[in-house]
Short mmCIF file of C-alpha atoms and ligand atoms in Angstrom, two decimals:
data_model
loop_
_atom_site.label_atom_id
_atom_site.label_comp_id
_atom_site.label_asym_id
_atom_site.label_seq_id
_atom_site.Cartn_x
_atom_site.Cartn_y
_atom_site.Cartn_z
CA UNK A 1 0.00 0.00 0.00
CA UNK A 2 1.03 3.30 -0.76
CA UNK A 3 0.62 5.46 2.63
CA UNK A 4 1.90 8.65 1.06
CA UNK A 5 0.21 11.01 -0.22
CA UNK A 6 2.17 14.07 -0.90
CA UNK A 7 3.72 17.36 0.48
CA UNK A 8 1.71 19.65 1.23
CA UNK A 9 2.57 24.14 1.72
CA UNK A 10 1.18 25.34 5.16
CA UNK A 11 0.72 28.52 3.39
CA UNK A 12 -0.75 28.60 -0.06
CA UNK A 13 -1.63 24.26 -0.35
CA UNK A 14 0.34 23.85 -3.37
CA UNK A 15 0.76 19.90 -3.49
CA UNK A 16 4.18 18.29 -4.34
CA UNK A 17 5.26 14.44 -5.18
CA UNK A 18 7.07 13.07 -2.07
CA UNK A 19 10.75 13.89 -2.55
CA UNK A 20 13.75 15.74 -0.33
CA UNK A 21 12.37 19.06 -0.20
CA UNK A 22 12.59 21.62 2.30
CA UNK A 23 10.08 24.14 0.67
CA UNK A 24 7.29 24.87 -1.13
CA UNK A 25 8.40 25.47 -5.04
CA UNK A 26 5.80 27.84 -5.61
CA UNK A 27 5.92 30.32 -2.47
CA UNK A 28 8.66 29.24 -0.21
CA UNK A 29 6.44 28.15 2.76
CA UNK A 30 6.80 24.79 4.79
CA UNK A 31 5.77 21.86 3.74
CA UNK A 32 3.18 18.87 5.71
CA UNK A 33 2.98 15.30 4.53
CA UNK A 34 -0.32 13.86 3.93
CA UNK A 35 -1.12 10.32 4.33
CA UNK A 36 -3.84 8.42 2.40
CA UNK A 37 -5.48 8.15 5.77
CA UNK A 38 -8.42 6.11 4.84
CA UNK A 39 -6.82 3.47 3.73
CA UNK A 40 -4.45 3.13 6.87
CA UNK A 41 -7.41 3.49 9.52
CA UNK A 42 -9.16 1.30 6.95
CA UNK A 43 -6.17 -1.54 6.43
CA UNK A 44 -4.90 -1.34 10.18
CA UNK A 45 -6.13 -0.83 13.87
CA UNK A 46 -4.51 1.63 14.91
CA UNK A 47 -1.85 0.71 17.88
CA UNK A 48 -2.25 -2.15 17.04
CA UNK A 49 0.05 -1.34 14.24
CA UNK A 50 3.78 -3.11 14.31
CA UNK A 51 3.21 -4.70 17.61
CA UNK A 52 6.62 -6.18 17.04
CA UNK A 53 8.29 -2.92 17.05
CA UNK A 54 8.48 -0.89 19.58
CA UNK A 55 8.55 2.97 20.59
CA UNK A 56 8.05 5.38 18.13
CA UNK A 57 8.07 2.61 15.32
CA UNK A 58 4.71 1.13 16.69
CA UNK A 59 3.20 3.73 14.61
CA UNK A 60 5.15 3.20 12.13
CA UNK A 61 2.34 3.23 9.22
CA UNK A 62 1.79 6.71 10.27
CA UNK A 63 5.60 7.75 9.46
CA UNK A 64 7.01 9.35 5.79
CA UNK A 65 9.35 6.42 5.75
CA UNK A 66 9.17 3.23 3.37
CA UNK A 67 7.57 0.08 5.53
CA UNK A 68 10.51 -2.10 4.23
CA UNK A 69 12.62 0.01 6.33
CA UNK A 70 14.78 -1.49 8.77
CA UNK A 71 14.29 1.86 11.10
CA UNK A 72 17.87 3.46 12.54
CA UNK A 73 16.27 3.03 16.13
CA UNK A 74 17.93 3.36 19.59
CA UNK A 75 15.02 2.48 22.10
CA UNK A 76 13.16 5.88 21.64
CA UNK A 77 9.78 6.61 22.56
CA UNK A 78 7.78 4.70 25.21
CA UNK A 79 8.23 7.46 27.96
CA UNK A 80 7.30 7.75 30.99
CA UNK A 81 3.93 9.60 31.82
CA UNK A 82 2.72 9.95 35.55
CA UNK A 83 0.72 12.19 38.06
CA UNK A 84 2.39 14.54 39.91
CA UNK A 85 1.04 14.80 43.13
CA UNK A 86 3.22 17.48 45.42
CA UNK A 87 3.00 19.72 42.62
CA UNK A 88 -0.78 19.20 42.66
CA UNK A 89 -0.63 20.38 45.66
CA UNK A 90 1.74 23.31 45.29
CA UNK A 91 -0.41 24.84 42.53
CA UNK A 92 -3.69 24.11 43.44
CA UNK A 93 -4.68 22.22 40.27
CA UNK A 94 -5.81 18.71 40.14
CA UNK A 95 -4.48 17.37 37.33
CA UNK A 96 -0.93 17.57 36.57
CA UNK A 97 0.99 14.82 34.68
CA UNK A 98 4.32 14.94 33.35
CA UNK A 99 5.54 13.19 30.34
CA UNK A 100 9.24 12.82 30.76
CA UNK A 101 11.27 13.07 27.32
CA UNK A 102 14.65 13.73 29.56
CA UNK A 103 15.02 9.89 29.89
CA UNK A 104 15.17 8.84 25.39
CA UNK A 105 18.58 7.91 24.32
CA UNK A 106 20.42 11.25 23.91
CA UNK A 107 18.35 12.66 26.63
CA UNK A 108 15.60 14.93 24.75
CA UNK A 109 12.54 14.43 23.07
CA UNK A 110 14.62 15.23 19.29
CA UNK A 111 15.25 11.37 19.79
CA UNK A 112 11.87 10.96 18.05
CA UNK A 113 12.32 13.34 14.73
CA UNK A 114 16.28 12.19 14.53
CA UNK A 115 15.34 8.43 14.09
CA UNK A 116 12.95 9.21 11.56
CA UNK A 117 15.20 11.54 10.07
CA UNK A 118 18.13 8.84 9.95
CA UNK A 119 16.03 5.98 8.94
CA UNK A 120 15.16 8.57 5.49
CA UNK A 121 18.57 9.17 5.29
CA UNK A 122 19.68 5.55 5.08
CA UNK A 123 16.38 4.88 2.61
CA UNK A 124 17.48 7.71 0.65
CA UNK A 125 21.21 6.76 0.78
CA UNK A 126 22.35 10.28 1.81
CA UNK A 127 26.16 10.79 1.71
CA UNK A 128 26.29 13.03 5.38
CA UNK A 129 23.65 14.62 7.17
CA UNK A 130 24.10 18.46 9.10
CA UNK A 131 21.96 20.19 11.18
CA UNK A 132 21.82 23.35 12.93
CA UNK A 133 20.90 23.09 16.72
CA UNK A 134 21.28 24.25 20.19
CA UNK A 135 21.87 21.30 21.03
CA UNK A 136 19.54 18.39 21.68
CA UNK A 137 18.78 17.63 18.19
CA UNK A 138 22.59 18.64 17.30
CA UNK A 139 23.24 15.38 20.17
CA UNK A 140 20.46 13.46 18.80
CA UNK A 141 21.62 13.90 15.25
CA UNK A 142 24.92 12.40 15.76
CA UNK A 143 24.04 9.58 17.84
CA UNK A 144 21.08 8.57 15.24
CA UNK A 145 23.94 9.17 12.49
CA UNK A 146 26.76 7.03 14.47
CA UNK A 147 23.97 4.03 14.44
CA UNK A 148 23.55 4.41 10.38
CA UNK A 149 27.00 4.91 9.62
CA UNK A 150 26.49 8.19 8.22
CA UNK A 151 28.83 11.42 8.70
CA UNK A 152 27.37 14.03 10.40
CA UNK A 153 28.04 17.59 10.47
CA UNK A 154 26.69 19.78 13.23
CA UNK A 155 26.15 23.77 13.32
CA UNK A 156 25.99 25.30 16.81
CA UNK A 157 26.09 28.88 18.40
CA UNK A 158 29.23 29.16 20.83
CA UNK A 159 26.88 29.63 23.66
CA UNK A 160 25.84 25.85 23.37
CA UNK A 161 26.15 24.15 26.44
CA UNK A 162 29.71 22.07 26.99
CA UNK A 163 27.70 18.90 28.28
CA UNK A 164 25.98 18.89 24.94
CA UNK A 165 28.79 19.49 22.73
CA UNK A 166 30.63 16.61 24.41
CA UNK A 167 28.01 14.63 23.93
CA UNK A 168 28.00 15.11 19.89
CA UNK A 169 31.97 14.89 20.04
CA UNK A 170 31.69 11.42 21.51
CA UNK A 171 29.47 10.39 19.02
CA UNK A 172 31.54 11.11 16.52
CA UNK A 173 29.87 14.38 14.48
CA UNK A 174 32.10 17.25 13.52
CA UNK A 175 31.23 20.19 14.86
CA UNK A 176 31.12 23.94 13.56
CA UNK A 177 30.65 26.95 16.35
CA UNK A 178 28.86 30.07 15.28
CA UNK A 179 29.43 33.40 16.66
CA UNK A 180 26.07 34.29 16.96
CA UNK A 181 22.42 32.99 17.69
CA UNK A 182 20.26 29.50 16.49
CA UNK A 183 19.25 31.38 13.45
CA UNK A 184 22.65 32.51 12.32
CA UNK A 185 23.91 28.67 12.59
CA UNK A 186 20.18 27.53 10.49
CA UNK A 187 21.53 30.03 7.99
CA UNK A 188 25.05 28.66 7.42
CA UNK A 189 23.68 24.95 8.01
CA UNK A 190 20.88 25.51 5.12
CA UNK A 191 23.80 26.81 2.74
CA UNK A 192 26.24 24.05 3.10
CA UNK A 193 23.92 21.68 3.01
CA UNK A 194 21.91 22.69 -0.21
CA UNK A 195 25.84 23.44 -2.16
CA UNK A 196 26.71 19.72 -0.84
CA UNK A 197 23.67 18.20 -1.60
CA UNK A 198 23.48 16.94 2.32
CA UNK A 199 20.05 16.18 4.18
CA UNK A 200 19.54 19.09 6.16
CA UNK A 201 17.97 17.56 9.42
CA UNK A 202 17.80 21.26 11.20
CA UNK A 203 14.21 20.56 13.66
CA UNK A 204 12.62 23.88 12.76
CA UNK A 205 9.94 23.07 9.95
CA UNK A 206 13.11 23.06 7.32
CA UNK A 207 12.66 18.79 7.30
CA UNK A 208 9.25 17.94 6.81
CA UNK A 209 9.76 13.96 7.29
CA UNK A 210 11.88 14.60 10.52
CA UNK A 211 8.79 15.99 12.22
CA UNK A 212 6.95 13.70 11.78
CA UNK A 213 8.20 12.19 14.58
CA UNK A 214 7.53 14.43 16.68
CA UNK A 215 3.60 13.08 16.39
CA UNK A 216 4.30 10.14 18.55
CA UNK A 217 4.57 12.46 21.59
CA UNK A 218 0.70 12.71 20.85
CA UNK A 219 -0.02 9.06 20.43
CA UNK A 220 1.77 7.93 23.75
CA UNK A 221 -0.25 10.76 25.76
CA UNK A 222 -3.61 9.66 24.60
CA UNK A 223 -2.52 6.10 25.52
CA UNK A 224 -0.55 6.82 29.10
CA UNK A 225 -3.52 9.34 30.00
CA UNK A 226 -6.38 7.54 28.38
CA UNK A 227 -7.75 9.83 26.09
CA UNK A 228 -7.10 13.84 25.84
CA UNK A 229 -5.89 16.02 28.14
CA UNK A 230 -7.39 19.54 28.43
CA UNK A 231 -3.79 21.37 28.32
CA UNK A 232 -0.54 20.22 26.73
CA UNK A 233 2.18 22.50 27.72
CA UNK A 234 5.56 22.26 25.37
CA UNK A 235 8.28 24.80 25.38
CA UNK A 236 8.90 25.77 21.88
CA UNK A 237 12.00 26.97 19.44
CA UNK A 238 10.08 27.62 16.32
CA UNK A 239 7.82 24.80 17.66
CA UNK A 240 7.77 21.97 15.77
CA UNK A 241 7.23 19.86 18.42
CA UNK A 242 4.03 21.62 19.34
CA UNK A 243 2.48 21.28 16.07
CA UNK A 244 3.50 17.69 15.07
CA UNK A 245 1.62 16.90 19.03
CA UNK A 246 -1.31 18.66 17.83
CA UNK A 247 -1.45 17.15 14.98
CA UNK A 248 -1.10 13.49 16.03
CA UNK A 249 -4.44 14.22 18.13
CA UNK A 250 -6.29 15.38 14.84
CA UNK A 251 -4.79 11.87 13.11
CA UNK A 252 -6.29 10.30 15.70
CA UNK A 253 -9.48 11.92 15.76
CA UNK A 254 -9.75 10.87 11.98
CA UNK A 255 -8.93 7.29 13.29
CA UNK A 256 -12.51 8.32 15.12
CA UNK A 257 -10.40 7.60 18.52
CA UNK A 258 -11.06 10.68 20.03
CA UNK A 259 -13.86 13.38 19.83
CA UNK A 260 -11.87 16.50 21.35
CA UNK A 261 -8.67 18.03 21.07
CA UNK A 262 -6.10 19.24 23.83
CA UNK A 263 -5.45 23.08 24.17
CA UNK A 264 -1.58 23.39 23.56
CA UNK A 265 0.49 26.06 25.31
CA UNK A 266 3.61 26.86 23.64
CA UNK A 267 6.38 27.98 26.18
CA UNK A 268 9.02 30.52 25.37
CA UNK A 269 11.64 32.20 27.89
CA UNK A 270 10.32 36.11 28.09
CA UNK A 271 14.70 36.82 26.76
CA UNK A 272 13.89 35.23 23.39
CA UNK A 273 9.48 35.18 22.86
CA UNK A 274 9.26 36.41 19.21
CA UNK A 275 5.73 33.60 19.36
CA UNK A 276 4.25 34.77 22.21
CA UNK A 277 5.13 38.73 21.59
CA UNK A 278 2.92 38.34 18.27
CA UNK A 279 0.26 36.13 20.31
CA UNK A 280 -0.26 38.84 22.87
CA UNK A 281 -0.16 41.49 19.94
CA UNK A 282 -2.44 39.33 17.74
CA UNK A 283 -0.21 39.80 14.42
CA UNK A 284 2.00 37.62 12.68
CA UNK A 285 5.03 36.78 14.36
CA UNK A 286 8.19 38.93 13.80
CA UNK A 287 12.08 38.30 13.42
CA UNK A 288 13.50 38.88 17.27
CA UNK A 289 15.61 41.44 17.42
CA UNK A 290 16.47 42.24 21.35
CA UNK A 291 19.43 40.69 23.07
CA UNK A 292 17.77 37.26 23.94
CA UNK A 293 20.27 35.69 26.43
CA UNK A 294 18.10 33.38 28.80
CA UNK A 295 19.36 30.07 31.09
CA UNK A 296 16.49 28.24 28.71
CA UNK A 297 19.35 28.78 25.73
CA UNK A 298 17.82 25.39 24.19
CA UNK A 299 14.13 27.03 23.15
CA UNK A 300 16.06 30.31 22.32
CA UNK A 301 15.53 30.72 18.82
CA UNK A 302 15.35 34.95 17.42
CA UNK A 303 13.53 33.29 14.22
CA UNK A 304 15.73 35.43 11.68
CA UNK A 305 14.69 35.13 7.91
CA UNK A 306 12.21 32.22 8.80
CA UNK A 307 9.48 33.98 11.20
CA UNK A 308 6.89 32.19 9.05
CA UNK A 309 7.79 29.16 11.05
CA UNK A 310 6.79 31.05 14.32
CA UNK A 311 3.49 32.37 12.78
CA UNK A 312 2.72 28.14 11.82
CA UNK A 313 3.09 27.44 15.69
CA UNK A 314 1.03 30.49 16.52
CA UNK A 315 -1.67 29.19 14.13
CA UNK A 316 -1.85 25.97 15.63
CA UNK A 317 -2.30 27.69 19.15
CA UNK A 318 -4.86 30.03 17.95
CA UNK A 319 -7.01 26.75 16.69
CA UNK A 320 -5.87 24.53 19.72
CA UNK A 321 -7.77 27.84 21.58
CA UNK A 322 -4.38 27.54 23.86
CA UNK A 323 -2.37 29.99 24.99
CA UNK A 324 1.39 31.53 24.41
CA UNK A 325 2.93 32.19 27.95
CA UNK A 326 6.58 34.05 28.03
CA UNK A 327 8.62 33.40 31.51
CA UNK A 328 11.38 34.90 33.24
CA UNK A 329 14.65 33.07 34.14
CA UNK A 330 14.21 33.53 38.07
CA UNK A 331 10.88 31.14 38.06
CA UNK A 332 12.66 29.17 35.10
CA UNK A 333 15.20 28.45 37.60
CA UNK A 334 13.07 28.07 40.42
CA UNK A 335 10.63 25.11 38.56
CA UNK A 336 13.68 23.49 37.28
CA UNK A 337 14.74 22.97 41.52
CA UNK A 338 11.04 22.01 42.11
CA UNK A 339 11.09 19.13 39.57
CA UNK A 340 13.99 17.47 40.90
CA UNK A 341 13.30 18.38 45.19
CA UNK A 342 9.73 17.33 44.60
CA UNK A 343 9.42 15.27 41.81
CA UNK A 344 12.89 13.51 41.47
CA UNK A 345 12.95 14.74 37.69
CA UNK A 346 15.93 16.56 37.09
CA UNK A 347 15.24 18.84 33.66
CA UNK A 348 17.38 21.48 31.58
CA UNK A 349 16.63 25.03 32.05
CA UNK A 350 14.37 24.85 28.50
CA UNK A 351 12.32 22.28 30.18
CA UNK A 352 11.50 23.83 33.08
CA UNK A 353 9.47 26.71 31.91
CA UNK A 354 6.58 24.34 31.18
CA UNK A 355 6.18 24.42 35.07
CA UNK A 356 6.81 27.89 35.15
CA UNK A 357 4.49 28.54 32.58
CA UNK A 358 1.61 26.54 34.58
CA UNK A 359 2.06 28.48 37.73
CA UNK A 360 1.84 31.48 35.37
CA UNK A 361 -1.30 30.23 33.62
CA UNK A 362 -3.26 29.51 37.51
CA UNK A 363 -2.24 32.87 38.60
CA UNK A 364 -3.77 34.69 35.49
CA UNK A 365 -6.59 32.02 36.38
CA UNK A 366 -6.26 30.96 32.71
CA UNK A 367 -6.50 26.96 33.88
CA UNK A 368 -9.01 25.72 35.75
CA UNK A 369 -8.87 23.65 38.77
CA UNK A 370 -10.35 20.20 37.65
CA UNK A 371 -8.59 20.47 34.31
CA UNK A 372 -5.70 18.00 33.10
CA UNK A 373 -2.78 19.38 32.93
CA UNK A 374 -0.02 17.28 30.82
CA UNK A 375 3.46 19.28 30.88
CA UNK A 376 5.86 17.65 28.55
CA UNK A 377 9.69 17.97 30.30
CA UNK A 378 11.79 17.95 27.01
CA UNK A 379 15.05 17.42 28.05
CA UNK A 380 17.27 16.01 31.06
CA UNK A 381 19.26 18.47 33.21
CA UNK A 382 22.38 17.00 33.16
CA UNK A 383 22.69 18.16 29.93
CA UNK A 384 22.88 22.13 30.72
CA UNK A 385 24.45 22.33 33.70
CA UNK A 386 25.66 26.04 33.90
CA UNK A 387 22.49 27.33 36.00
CA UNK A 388 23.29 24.15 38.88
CA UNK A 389 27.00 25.09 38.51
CA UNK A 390 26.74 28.72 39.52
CA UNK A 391 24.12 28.30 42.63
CA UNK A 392 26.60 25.52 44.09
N1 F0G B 401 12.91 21.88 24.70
C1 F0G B 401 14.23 21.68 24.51
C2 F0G B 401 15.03 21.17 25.66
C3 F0G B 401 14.81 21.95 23.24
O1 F0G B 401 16.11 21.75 23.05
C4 F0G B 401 14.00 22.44 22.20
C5 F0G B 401 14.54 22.71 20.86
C6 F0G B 401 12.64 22.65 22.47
C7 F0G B 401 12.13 22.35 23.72
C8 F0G B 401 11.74 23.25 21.44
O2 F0G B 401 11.49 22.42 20.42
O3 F0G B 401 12.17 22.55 18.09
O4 F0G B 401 9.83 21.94 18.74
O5 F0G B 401 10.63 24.27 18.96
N2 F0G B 401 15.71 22.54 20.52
C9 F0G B 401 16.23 22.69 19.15
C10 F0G B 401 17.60 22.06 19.03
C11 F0G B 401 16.08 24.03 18.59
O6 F0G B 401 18.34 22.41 18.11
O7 F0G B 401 17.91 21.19 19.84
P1 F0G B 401 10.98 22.84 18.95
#
């Protein structure tokens, strides 16, 4: 059966045959698979999919990859997903969960896009991969690459953690420092890639099959939880993350699953909040042009040249009917103590404002009491340890 349908533009629907591209021919805009989803839900049950593989690649009829694919696969996926009852009590809200990413391979929810990613790279029989990051998908890139056998070349600001550059040194990748922010390493990453003819793995919408990966975070939460939360809060980049969630519930609401769909919050640090600055203003969002040095350095991202991606996460929100919340680096650092004293999680700075952003939302009384709260803790602290460094 052929599952794919196409590519998609998020902006003006031109269609495209299935192929390594990063944007829409016509008007430059990023690009969605579609899936002949009739015929899956029709064909299969789904989850009860590839019941011999596991993870992520349970659902694998729902990814852009071929189904004769041996998948590039370290053990990702299959999370943990619990109640969180002191911090129920600390906020005053009845339902929190967490769904802890911080404990896939690498140590960040980019485990999910990377295998994907690496398993179309081996189908496609790529030459090297590269990717910009600030880190975790920089990490996840080269471990996913070291397990296909495939060079890897990684772009990274200077202000990328050590822990995380080690990490991608280990593995094997060679990596490039930029002087300068996320955006200014997309730029340089997007240009060598395109004059090498490289896959370009970068997790802002640039890779439209690497996201896709990102869906499973969805189909795990309706499975842990039992059906749909009222919140999902995710910190977001250019939030890819957020969207590929979001739209995993809608898959499954074609699959006639489900009958609702979560609000998602999208999380920035207030340093760096180019999303939730055009949320609040009710615009499109804009290039970020203030200084934008927060301890969440991971979700930093100004958006330069490629602010369209922002304004696709703020859609999403604006439909989800969720919310944009901005927070400040004292309560970032504050949640990220409270996870680990009270909850035995121990998260990056990036992943803490999720918490930070729920105390925000009760105080603004933007969540109420009996609603489920699912906060998704995106990457594990030992991998940013300035912040613990300097208190101690
Ligand atoms: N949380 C952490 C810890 C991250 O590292 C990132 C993104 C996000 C959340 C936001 O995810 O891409 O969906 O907006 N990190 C990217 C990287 C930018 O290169 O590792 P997103």
């Amino acid at each position: 059966m052929n599952r794919l349908k196409g590519l998609t533009c998020v902006e003006c629907g031109h269609k495209h045959e299935i192929s390594i591209i990063y944007k829409c021919e016509r008007c430059k805009g990023s690009l969605d698979v579609e899936y002949y989803y009739n015929e899956i839900f029709d064909e299969k049950e789904l989850f009860a999919l590839d019941t011999f593989r596991e993870g992520i690649w349970k659902y694998s009829s729902l990814m852009p990859v071929n189904e004769d694919m041996n998948p590039v696969t370290l053990g990702e996926g299959n999370t943990p997903f619990f109640r969180s009852s002191k911090l129920i009590q600390k906020l005053g809200i009845n339902n929190i969960y967490l769904k802890n990413e911080s404990v896939n391979p690498t140590l960040s929810f980019k485990d999910r896009p990377l295998s994907v990613a690496l398993t179309l790279a081996k189908q496609y029989e790529v030459e090297k991969v590269i990717t910009a990051s600030t880190g975790n998908t920089g990490v996840a890139a080269a471990a996913y690459a070291a397990r296909a056998g495939i060079p890897c070349e990684i772009y990274i600001p200077a202000s990328t953690p050590q822990e995380k550059q080690m990490m991608m040194e280990v593995y094997g990748a060679k990596i490039k420092t930029i002087e300068g922010t996320f955006s200014d390493a997309y730029k340089v990453a997007g240009e060598t890639a395109i004059a090498n003819d490289w896959l370009n793995l970068t997790s802002t919408f640039l890779n439209p099959f690497a996201i896709e990966g990102d869906k499973t975070l969805a189909y795990e939460i309706y499975e842990q939880y039992g059906g749909v939360p009222d919140w999902i809060i995710i910190p977001v980049g250019a939030g890819p993350l957020l969207v590929s969630c979001y739209k995993g519930f809608k898959e499954l609401q074609l699959a006639g699953k489900i009958d609702s769909l979560p609000r998602m919050v999208g999380v920035q640090a207030e340093a760096c909040a180019p999303i939730v600055e055009a949320f609040k203003k009710g615009t499109k969002v804009e290039p970020w042009t203030k200084s934008g040095k927060s301890v969440a350095g991971g979700i930093a991202d100004p958006l330069t040249t490629y602010s369209q991606d922002g304004t696709r996460t703020l859609r999403t929100i604006i439909e989800s009917n969720g919310q944009a919340i901005a927070v400040n680096d004292d309560s970032i650092i504050k949640h990220q103590r409270l996870l680990a004293e009270e909850e035995g999680v121990f998260v990056e700075p990036s992943s803490a404002t999720a918490l930070s952003a729920l105390e925000k939302m009760k105080e603004n009384e933007l969540v109420q009491k009996d609603q489920s709260v699912v906060c998704v803790i995106t990457g594990h602290g030992l991998k940013d340890l300035d912040v613990i460094k300097k208190e101690n």
